[in-house]
Tab-separated table of C-alpha atoms and ligand atoms in Angstrom:
chain	number	residue	atom	x	y	z
A	266	MET	CA	-7.738	-14.318	-12.060
A	267	PHE	CA	-9.858	-16.958	-11.176
A	268	ASP	CA	-9.691	-19.640	-13.696
A	269	LEU	CA	-12.329	-22.681	-12.865
A	270	ALA	CA	-9.727	-25.052	-11.943
A	271	THR	CA	-8.412	-22.262	-9.109
A	272	ILE	CA	-12.232	-21.956	-8.034
A	273	GLU	CA	-12.011	-25.774	-7.564
A	274	LYS	CA	-9.411	-25.783	-5.349
A	275	PHE	CA	-10.649	-22.883	-3.500
A	276	GLU	CA	-13.658	-25.055	-2.128
A	277	HIS	CA	-10.831	-27.273	-0.527
A	278	ILE	CA	-9.749	-24.119	1.752
A	279	ALA	CA	-10.459	-22.745	4.690
A	280	THR	CA	-12.101	-19.627	4.559
A	281	PRO	CA	-11.389	-16.145	5.062
A	282	PHE	CA	-8.092	-16.178	3.242
A	283	TYR	CA	-6.148	-13.629	1.425
A	284	TYR	CA	-5.157	-15.113	-1.854
A	285	TYR	CA	-2.414	-13.271	-3.836
A	286	ASP	CA	-2.064	-14.546	-7.398
A	287	MET	CA	1.666	-14.464	-8.138
A	288	GLU	CA	1.672	-13.875	-11.685
A	289	LEU	CA	0.071	-10.538	-11.746
A	290	LEU	CA	2.300	-9.782	-8.713
A	291	GLY	CA	5.503	-10.339	-11.291
A	292	ARG	CA	4.141	-8.795	-13.817
A	293	THR	CA	3.269	-5.288	-12.404
A	294	VAL	CA	6.824	-5.562	-10.606
A	295	ASP	CA	8.681	-6.231	-13.785
A	296	THR	CA	6.193	-3.334	-15.619
A	297	ILE	CA	7.673	-1.062	-12.621
A	298	ALA	CA	11.189	-2.302	-12.884
A	299	ARG	CA	11.617	-1.598	-16.711
A	300	LEU	CA	9.943	1.447	-16.659
A	301	SER	CA	11.618	3.244	-13.591
A	302	GLU	CA	15.073	2.081	-16.015
A	303	ARG	CA	13.827	3.798	-18.828
A	304	TYR	CA	12.684	6.705	-17.306
A	305	GLY	CA	15.861	7.021	-14.879
A	306	VAL	CA	13.744	6.749	-11.432
A	307	SER	CA	15.030	4.582	-8.862
A	308	VAL	CA	11.879	2.994	-6.750
A	309	HIS	CA	11.462	1.870	-3.485
A	310	TYR	CA	8.609	-0.057	-2.998
A	311	ALA	CA	6.128	1.322	0.710
A	312	VAL	CA	6.103	-1.576	2.592
A	313	LYS	CA	3.335	-0.662	4.742
A	314	ALA	CA	1.109	-1.893	2.339
A	315	ASN	CA	1.813	-5.498	2.358
A	316	VAL	CA	4.714	-7.303	4.432
A	317	GLU	CA	4.141	-10.905	3.496
A	318	ARG	CA	7.764	-12.279	3.172
A	319	ARG	CA	6.863	-13.831	-0.289
A	320	ILE	CA	5.444	-10.486	-1.457
A	321	LEU	CA	8.651	-8.775	-0.545
A	322	GLU	CA	10.884	-11.016	-1.954
A	323	THR	CA	9.176	-10.892	-5.518
A	324	ILE	CA	9.694	-6.939	-5.353
A	325	ASN	CA	13.354	-7.376	-3.749
A	326	ILE	CA	14.614	-9.927	-6.704
A	327	ARG	CA	13.417	-6.976	-9.104
A	328	GLY	CA	16.236	-4.040	-7.671
A	329	ILE	CA	13.596	-2.308	-6.027
A	330	GLY	CA	14.240	-0.806	-2.400
A	331	ALA	CA	12.160	-0.578	0.643
A	332	ASP	CA	10.555	2.301	1.835
A	333	CYS	CA	9.632	1.898	5.334
A	334	VAL	CA	7.791	3.245	8.252
A	335	SER	CA	8.767	1.491	11.132
A	336	GLY	CA	11.669	0.066	13.071
A	337	ASN	CA	10.313	-3.041	12.305
A	338	GLU	CA	8.895	-2.923	8.995
A	339	VAL	CA	12.749	-2.004	8.492
A	340	LEU	CA	13.553	-5.312	10.328
A	341	ARG	CA	11.414	-7.050	7.798
A	342	ALA	CA	12.400	-5.213	4.995
A	343	LEU	CA	16.101	-6.684	5.790
A	344	GLU	CA	14.980	-10.340	6.537
A	345	CYS	CA	13.583	-10.511	2.988
A	346	GLY	CA	16.478	-9.554	1.389
A	347	PHE	CA	16.567	-5.939	0.689
A	348	PRO	CA	20.211	-4.364	1.174
A	349	ALA	CA	20.358	-1.786	4.066
A	350	GLU	CA	21.916	0.761	1.387
A	351	ARG	CA	18.581	0.106	-0.759
A	352	THR	CA	15.694	0.713	2.307
A	353	VAL	CA	14.932	4.025	3.377
A	354	PHE	CA	12.757	5.235	6.508
A	355	ALA	CA	10.029	7.556	6.824
A	356	GLY	CA	7.284	8.410	9.138
A	357	VAL	CA	6.900	11.628	11.390
A	358	GLY	CA	7.120	9.978	14.568
A	359	LYS	CA	10.003	7.303	15.051
A	360	SER	CA	11.543	6.185	18.437
A	361	ASP	CA	14.857	6.521	19.795
A	362	ARG	CA	15.461	2.697	19.890
A	363	GLU	CA	13.989	2.615	15.504
A	364	ILE	CA	16.233	5.222	14.935
A	365	TYR	CA	19.352	3.192	16.911
A	366	ASP	CA	18.196	0.127	15.224
A	367	ALA	CA	17.934	1.502	10.983
A	368	MET	CA	21.274	3.841	11.517
A	369	SER	CA	23.061	0.410	13.062
A	370	ALA	CA	21.771	-1.012	10.310
A	371	GLY	CA	23.461	1.434	8.011
A	372	ILE	CA	20.125	2.215	5.747
A	373	GLU	CA	19.901	4.215	2.818
A	374	ALA	CA	18.465	7.273	4.190
A	375	PHE	CA	16.090	8.715	7.036
A	376	ASN	CA	13.252	10.697	5.808
A	377	CYS	CA	12.484	13.220	8.071
A	378	GLU	CA	9.766	14.929	9.063
A	379	SER	CA	10.494	17.882	11.562
A	380	LEU	CA	13.336	19.913	12.696
A	381	HIS	CA	13.744	18.170	16.187
A	382	GLU	CA	14.142	14.693	14.296
A	383	ILE	CA	16.870	16.126	12.562
A	384	TYR	CA	17.980	17.318	15.989
A	385	VAL	CA	17.375	13.935	17.291
A	386	ILE	CA	19.052	11.810	15.102
A	387	ASP	CA	22.382	13.830	14.551
A	388	ALA	CA	22.455	13.784	18.480
A	389	MET	CA	22.253	10.100	18.512
A	390	ALA	CA	24.782	9.689	15.629
A	391	ARG	CA	27.343	12.122	17.846
A	392	SER	CA	27.047	10.044	20.847
A	393	TYR	CA	26.975	6.488	19.254
A	394	GLY	CA	29.994	7.584	16.845
A	395	MET	CA	28.178	6.578	13.670
A	396	ARG	CA	27.019	8.474	10.983
A	397	ALA	CA	23.529	8.963	9.402
A	398	ARG	CA	22.217	10.119	5.888
A	399	VAL	CA	18.983	12.047	6.205
A	400	ALA	CA	16.463	13.431	3.354
A	401	VAL	CA	14.363	15.787	4.657
A	402	ARG	CA	10.202	15.698	3.733
A	403	ILE	CA	8.582	18.597	2.896
A	404	ASN	CA	4.970	19.820	2.710
A	405	PRO	CA	4.333	21.302	-0.579
A	406	ASN	CA	0.742	22.244	0.170
A	407	ILE	CA	-0.771	20.374	-2.806
A	408	ASP	CA	-4.208	18.754	-2.739
A	409	ALA	CA	-4.099	15.170	-3.870
A	410	HIS	CA	-7.960	14.923	-4.744
A	411	THR	CA	-8.334	11.996	-2.898
A	412	HIS	CA	-9.990	10.778	0.466
A	413	LYS	CA	-9.169	13.016	3.575
A	414	TYR	CA	-7.708	10.200	5.764
A	415	VAL	CA	-4.990	9.602	2.700
A	416	THR	CA	-3.927	13.546	2.291
A	417	THR	CA	-0.900	14.174	3.377
A	418	GLY	CA	0.468	17.236	1.605
A	419	LEU	CA	-2.097	20.096	2.237
A	420	PHE	CA	-0.593	22.506	5.276
A	421	GLU	CA	-3.200	20.755	7.672
A	422	ASN	CA	-1.488	17.464	7.492
A	423	LYS	CA	1.385	16.330	10.166
A	424	PHE	CA	3.124	15.701	7.792
A	425	GLY	CA	6.560	17.241	6.245
A	426	ILE	CA	8.231	20.674	7.166
A	427	ALA	CA	6.641	23.830	6.665
A	428	ARG	CA	7.404	26.187	4.594
A	429	HIS	CA	8.020	28.715	7.296
A	430	GLU	CA	10.615	26.312	8.696
A	431	PHE	CA	13.351	26.535	5.527
A	432	ASN	CA	15.313	28.992	6.702
A	433	ALA	CA	15.791	27.748	10.350
A	434	LEU	CA	16.594	24.240	8.357
A	435	VAL	CA	19.364	25.458	6.196
A	436	GLU	CA	20.682	26.449	9.275
A	437	LEU	CA	20.023	23.661	11.419
A	438	LEU	CA	21.746	21.317	8.599
A	439	GLY	CA	24.615	23.505	8.623
A	440	ARG	CA	25.551	22.733	12.035
A	441	CYS	CA	24.587	18.922	12.150
A	442	THR	CA	27.784	17.152	12.417
A	443	ASN	CA	27.393	13.546	12.271
A	444	ILE	CA	24.408	13.771	9.282
A	445	ASP	CA	24.774	13.968	5.428
A	446	PHE	CA	22.106	15.348	3.772
A	447	THR	CA	20.918	13.298	0.938
A	448	GLY	CA	18.048	15.063	-0.802
A	449	LEU	CA	14.349	16.041	-0.576
A	450	HIS	CA	11.190	13.684	0.173
A	451	PHE	CA	7.622	14.661	-0.892
A	452	HIS	CA	4.522	12.299	-0.460
A	453	ILE	CA	1.116	13.874	-1.351
A	454	GLY	CA	-1.565	11.050	-0.923
A	455	SER	CA	-2.698	7.730	-1.503
A	456	GLN	CA	-5.115	6.435	-4.382
A	457	ILE	CA	-4.399	9.500	-6.834
A	458	THR	CA	-6.312	9.074	-10.095
A	459	GLU	CA	-6.115	12.652	-11.670
A	460	VAL	CA	-2.178	11.281	-12.450
A	461	SER	CA	-1.414	13.806	-14.761
A	462	ASP	CA	-3.177	16.836	-13.542
A	463	VAL	CA	-1.761	16.341	-9.780
A	464	TYR	CA	1.674	14.755	-10.249
A	465	ALA	CA	2.691	17.404	-12.536
A	466	LEU	CA	1.833	19.744	-10.071
A	467	GLU	CA	3.700	18.149	-7.438
A	468	ALA	CA	6.693	18.351	-9.705
A	469	ARG	CA	6.561	21.877	-10.394
A	470	ARG	CA	6.043	22.600	-6.712
A	471	ALA	CA	9.145	20.302	-5.854
A	472	ALA	CA	11.261	22.032	-9.096
A	473	GLU	CA	10.883	25.310	-7.441
A	474	ILE	CA	11.105	23.941	-3.658
A	475	VAL	CA	14.803	22.306	-4.704
A	476	SER	CA	16.273	25.448	-6.713
A	477	TRP	CA	15.523	27.198	-3.365
A	478	PHE	CA	17.528	24.825	-1.533
A	479	GLU	CA	20.025	24.496	-3.736
A	480	GLY	CA	20.174	28.520	-3.536
A	481	ARG	CA	21.148	28.372	-0.449
A	482	GLY	CA	24.182	26.008	-0.465
A	483	LEU	CA	22.285	22.324	-0.091
A	484	VAL	CA	22.823	19.858	-2.548
A	485	VAL	CA	19.983	18.098	-3.364
A	486	ALA	CA	21.118	14.995	-4.701
A	487	ASN	CA	17.900	12.616	-4.329
A	488	VAL	CA	14.408	13.850	-5.454
A	489	ASP	CA	11.779	11.346	-3.551
A	490	PHE	CA	8.162	12.294	-4.982
A	491	GLY	CA	6.717	9.693	-2.566
A	492	GLY	CA	3.695	7.094	-4.015
A	493	GLY	CA	0.117	7.243	-4.440
A	494	LEU	CA	-0.548	6.069	-7.980
A	495	GLY	CA	-4.036	5.004	-7.734
A	496	VAL	CA	-5.774	1.832	-8.668
A	497	ASP	CA	-9.203	1.344	-10.580
A	498	TYR	CA	-11.387	-0.569	-7.652
A	499	GLY	CA	-14.054	-0.854	-10.315
A	500	ASN	CA	-12.399	-3.030	-12.949
A	501	PRO	CA	-9.192	-4.452	-11.323
A	502	ASP	CA	-9.531	-7.354	-14.472
A	503	GLY	CA	-9.469	-4.479	-17.339
A	504	ASN	CA	-6.801	-2.403	-15.383
A	505	ASP	CA	-4.675	-4.923	-13.658
A	506	VAL	CA	-1.713	-3.077	-13.965
A	507	ALA	CA	-1.445	0.373	-12.644
A	508	PRO	CA	-0.682	3.315	-15.225
A	509	PHE	CA	3.067	3.391	-13.903
A	510	GLU	CA	4.141	5.111	-17.282
A	511	ASP	CA	1.609	8.033	-17.169
A	512	TRP	CA	3.070	8.589	-13.522
A	513	LEU	CA	6.600	8.626	-14.296
A	514	ARG	CA	5.935	10.627	-18.125
A	515	THR	CA	4.140	13.161	-16.132
A	516	LEU	CA	7.036	13.559	-13.137
A	517	THR	CA	10.459	13.568	-15.483
A	518	SER	CA	8.694	15.682	-17.889
A	519	ASN	CA	7.458	18.457	-15.397
A	520	PHE	CA	10.682	18.359	-13.088
A	521	PRO	CA	13.934	19.792	-14.624
A	522	ARG	CA	16.626	17.054	-13.494
A	523	ARG	CA	20.127	18.618	-12.923
A	524	GLU	CA	23.277	16.536	-13.730
A	525	GLY	CA	23.475	14.146	-11.069
A	526	GLN	CA	20.229	14.350	-9.698
A	527	GLN	CA	18.404	11.405	-8.843
A	528	LEU	CA	14.533	11.030	-8.963
A	529	HIS	CA	12.763	8.140	-6.575
A	530	ILE	CA	9.233	7.244	-6.447
A	531	GLU	CA	7.943	5.341	-3.481
A	532	PRO	CA	4.537	3.382	-4.527
A	533	GLY	CA	2.792	0.299	-2.226
A	534	ARG	CA	-1.062	0.102	-3.401
A	535	SER	CA	-0.420	0.457	-7.130
A	536	VAL	CA	2.112	-2.503	-7.088
A	537	VAL	CA	0.404	-4.909	-4.611
A	538	ALA	CA	-3.813	-4.515	-4.228
A	539	GLN	CA	-4.959	-5.747	-7.737
A	540	CYS	CA	-2.801	-9.218	-7.118
A	541	GLY	CA	-4.789	-9.646	-4.153
A	542	SER	CA	-8.483	-10.640	-2.959
A	543	LEU	CA	-10.175	-11.500	0.181
A	544	ILE	CA	-11.414	-14.889	-0.078
A	545	SER	CA	-14.518	-16.091	2.159
A	546	ARG	CA	-17.634	-17.986	1.931
A	547	VAL	CA	-21.435	-17.380	2.203
A	548	LEU	CA	-22.267	-18.259	5.796
A	549	PHE	CA	-26.340	-17.237	5.431
A	550	VAL	CA	-28.334	-15.770	3.442
A	551	LYS	CA	-31.369	-13.767	5.266
A	552	SER	CA	-34.388	-11.351	3.967
A	553	GLY	CA	-34.783	-8.596	5.773
A	554	GLU	CA	-38.156	-6.103	5.795
A	555	THR	CA	-36.241	-3.805	2.798
A	556	LYS	CA	-33.085	-5.655	1.374
A	557	ASN	CA	-32.005	-9.164	1.307
A	558	PHE	CA	-28.521	-9.510	2.991
A	559	LEU	CA	-25.666	-12.147	2.075
A	560	ILE	CA	-23.668	-12.552	5.215
A	561	LEU	CA	-20.099	-13.603	5.162
A	562	ASP	CA	-17.120	-14.942	6.757
A	563	ALA	CA	-15.209	-12.111	6.117
A	564	GLY	CA	-15.569	-9.208	8.411
A	565	MET	CA	-13.871	-5.866	8.885
A	566	ASN	CA	-11.140	-6.709	11.044
A	567	ASP	CA	-10.003	-9.013	7.787
A	568	LEU	CA	-10.026	-5.635	5.304
A	569	ILE	CA	-11.432	-2.551	7.316
A	570	ARG	CA	-11.026	0.054	4.223
A	571	PRO	CA	-15.028	0.059	3.619
A	572	ALA	CA	-15.755	0.413	7.165
A	573	LEU	CA	-12.948	2.967	7.645
A	574	TYR	CA	-12.586	4.827	4.238
A	575	GLY	CA	-16.043	3.779	2.683
A	576	ALA	CA	-13.955	2.301	0.140
A	577	TYR	CA	-15.700	0.287	-2.652
A	578	HIS	CA	-14.110	-3.408	-3.408
A	579	ARG	CA	-15.571	-5.175	-6.035
A	580	ILE	CA	-17.379	-8.278	-4.803
A	581	GLU	CA	-17.982	-11.497	-7.215
A	582	ASN	CA	-19.812	-14.821	-6.774
A	583	LEU	CA	-17.011	-17.504	-7.719
A	584	SER	CA	-19.388	-20.284	-7.615
A	585	SER	CA	-21.922	-19.093	-9.421
A	586	ARG	CA	-19.366	-19.875	-12.268
A	587	PHE	CA	-20.329	-23.304	-11.967
A	588	ARG	CA	-24.119	-23.043	-12.191
A	589	LYS	CA	-25.027	-24.163	-15.700
A	590	GLY	CA	-27.550	-22.131	-17.674
A	591	PHE	CA	-29.058	-18.654	-16.638
A	592	SER	CA	-28.613	-17.395	-12.749
A	593	GLU	CA	-31.023	-15.296	-11.615
A	594	MET	CA	-29.685	-11.806	-10.439
A	595	GLN	CA	-30.326	-9.804	-7.007
A	596	ALA	CA	-29.530	-7.342	-5.064
A	597	TYR	CA	-27.881	-7.819	-1.779
A	598	ASP	CA	-26.298	-5.615	1.095
A	599	VAL	CA	-22.983	-7.859	1.631
A	600	VAL	CA	-22.215	-7.375	5.232
A	601	GLY	CA	-19.244	-9.555	7.697
A	602	PRO	CA	-19.737	-11.382	10.609
A	603	VAL	CA	-18.609	-8.639	12.834
A	604	CYS	CA	-20.937	-6.777	15.592
A	605	GLU	CA	-20.963	-3.502	14.007
A	606	SER	CA	-23.039	-1.853	11.615
A	607	SER	CA	-20.324	-0.536	9.557
A	608	ASP	CA	-19.112	-4.235	8.731
A	609	VAL	CA	-20.754	-3.748	5.316
A	610	TRP	CA	-18.777	-5.313	2.114
A	611	GLY	CA	-21.554	-3.467	-0.007
A	612	GLN	CA	-25.024	-2.389	-0.388
A	613	GLY	CA	-27.276	-2.930	-3.296
A	614	ARG	CA	-24.989	-4.996	-4.554
A	615	ILE	CA	-26.001	-6.748	-7.957
A	616	LEU	CA	-24.891	-10.628	-7.917
A	617	PRO	CA	-26.024	-13.598	-9.411
A	618	MET	CA	-28.525	-15.626	-6.708
A	619	SER	CA	-26.209	-16.686	-4.054
A	620	VAL	CA	-26.824	-19.572	-1.617
A	621	ARG	CA	-25.091	-20.717	1.513
A	622	GLY	CA	-21.218	-22.306	0.654
A	623	ASP	CA	-20.496	-20.174	-2.270
A	624	LEU	CA	-17.020	-18.151	-2.210
A	625	MET	CA	-16.797	-14.933	-2.820
A	626	ALA	CA	-14.201	-12.669	-3.737
A	627	ILE	CA	-13.363	-9.544	-2.174
A	628	ARG	CA	-11.285	-7.464	-5.309
A	629	SER	CA	-8.169	-5.507	-4.558
A	630	ALA	CA	-7.884	-6.417	-1.397
A	631	GLY	CA	-3.845	-7.053	-1.691
A	632	ALA	CA	-2.959	-3.471	-0.402
A	633	TYR	CA	-3.761	-1.694	2.950
A	634	GLY	CA	-5.788	-5.150	3.757
A	635	GLN	CA	-3.931	-8.195	5.647
A	636	VAL	CA	-1.348	-5.480	7.184
A	637	MET	CA	-4.428	-3.191	8.490
A	638	ALA	CA	-6.028	-6.639	9.507
A	639	SER	CA	-7.070	-6.612	13.844
A	640	ARG	CA	-8.246	-9.634	15.711
A	641	TYR	CA	-11.519	-7.493	16.680
A	642	ASN	CA	-14.102	-10.344	18.299
A	643	LEU	CA	-11.005	-12.349	18.993
A	644	ARG	CA	-11.395	-13.750	15.265
A	645	ASP	CA	-8.524	-14.926	13.656
A	646	PHE	CA	-6.712	-13.933	11.274
A	647	ALA	CA	-6.905	-14.852	7.571
A	648	PRO	CA	-3.606	-16.234	6.043
A	649	ALA	CA	-2.133	-15.520	2.971
A	650	VAL	CA	-2.291	-18.683	0.273
A	651	PHE	CA	-0.428	-17.721	-2.760
A	652	SER	CA	-1.753	-18.727	-6.653
A	653	ASP	CA	1.507	-21.190	-6.827
A	654	ASP	CA	1.269	-23.046	-3.633
A	655	LEU	CA	-2.766	-24.024	-3.530
A	656	ASP	CA	-2.046	-26.945	-2.349
A	657	SER	CA	-0.259	-25.745	1.362
A	658	ALA	CA	-3.218	-23.727	2.277
A	659	PRO	CA	-4.779	-24.726	5.551
A	660	ARG	CA	-7.940	-26.826	4.526
A	661	TYR	CA	-11.565	-26.522	4.668
A	662	VAL	CA	-13.331	-28.871	6.898
A	663	ASP	CA	-16.673	-29.311	6.691
A	664	TYR	CA	-18.624	-29.302	9.883
A	665	PHE	CA	-22.211	-29.428	8.690
A	666	ASN	CA	-21.640	-32.991	6.868
A	667	PRO	CA	-19.046	-34.579	9.358
A	668	GLY	CA	-19.523	-37.524	6.569
A	669	ARG	CA	-18.137	-35.893	4.068
B	129	LIG	N1	4.923	6.892	0.851
B	129	LIG	C1	5.075	7.795	1.986
B	129	LIG	C2	5.677	8.296	2.207
B	129	LIG	C3	3.619	7.322	2.503
B	129	LIG	O1	2.749	7.678	3.426
B	129	LIG	C4	2.868	6.317	1.187
B	129	LIG	C5	1.336	5.726	2.072
B	129	LIG	C6	3.219	5.829	0.636
B	129	LIG	C7	4.709	6.307	0.255
B	129	LIG	C8	2.523	4.724	-0.445
B	129	LIG	O2	1.420	5.163	-1.054
B	129	LIG	P1	0.902	4.546	-1.570
B	129	LIG	O3	1.789	4.236	-3.359
B	129	LIG	O4	0.486	3.061	-1.152
B	129	LIG	O5	-0.509	5.106	-2.343
B	129	LIG	N2	-4.602	2.777	4.543
B	129	LIG	C9	-5.021	3.708	3.301
B	129	LIG	C10	-3.539	4.141	2.329
B	129	LIG	C11	-2.688	4.786	3.928
B	129	LIG	C12	-1.481	5.158	2.513
B	129	LIG	C13	-0.496	5.711	3.936
B	129	LIG	N3	0.965	6.580	3.160
B	129	LIG	C14	-5.819	3.161	2.499
B	129	LIG	O6	-6.342	1.843	2.610
B	129	LIG	O7	-6.114	3.393	1.281
């Protein structure tokens, strides 16, 4: 991902920043677009993973739609060129204003997560003299075998409508005057790595549920399997594009699609994770009682995944590639500057001997990185820098050597 010319350019850029490899993003998006056509599955990108304008524009021009979870995400998607008829709006708690704005924009569908929400959308559509398209998210009670914070398809989770409400749902949909039911929606979790087992189960469970509803007179025109495809955080260069084909093959071969039925997926992480890295500088090297610390200028406010989920991100010393000859390896606890003990990038990481000023890359940071950043400790937001536009990045100022 980083050739020497790119790293040399990084020397002139203020850190920390998010670096996006636009060649890899383009290749990833092309792969999804080509495979989704081959398998006859339509794709909505889960905007929540990364909302950078350039990234959304790159995805949008490949004919992919947008899956949004807030009114502002809907507005951002529309601003970045996603047509309303390819934009869906999901989430357990939509405010009246968000519903009104999305309905006025004429979005493709609301993915509704409770009977109460369907009732409110129908009533609002009626009072404004509009119609709304609605898909219903079902809780299929499937274990995605992933971190508990990103598991969404179990009965204990707040997402989707539970089995005991299915009869009431059919009855409610029959009474709604201003909504058009478009289909069923499932999403069981994120960073799913047991692709063939977990998604086969999801597709078969979805098939049972779809036929239950069709047996009661509802036309399930769209079946959305959600997102969740995992990426390889351990080996981002070896597996830079996620296994989209395994995913699509598993879903389509385990779901008996009826004539005229459209299948959908909504990947987020697998589209954008590997093209992004958080680039940082070593501020200080410190020898603790039992270990060595590398203190970076990027912290948990920039990328919260390690602190929040204990997530692993590969760390690389980019500057060491310029050092001639043998570079001694050393174990470091790599940490950030934020005043929290959980502000740790990785413990006991074996890295080339590192010195103040070295550029470090925290890999696979394109998804749920920049979007989850905060200004905790009143730190600045790390900006986005794109591989095809390095020259417009914020310049590094060397305060230590004012003469230079
Ligand atoms: N569809 C729905 C309804 C979702 O809730 C999500 C993600 C997706 C699609 C996209 O899933 P993906 O393909 O990205 O796995 N912040 C966490 C991940 C949260 C995922 C939330 N929902 C992390 O950093 O791991």
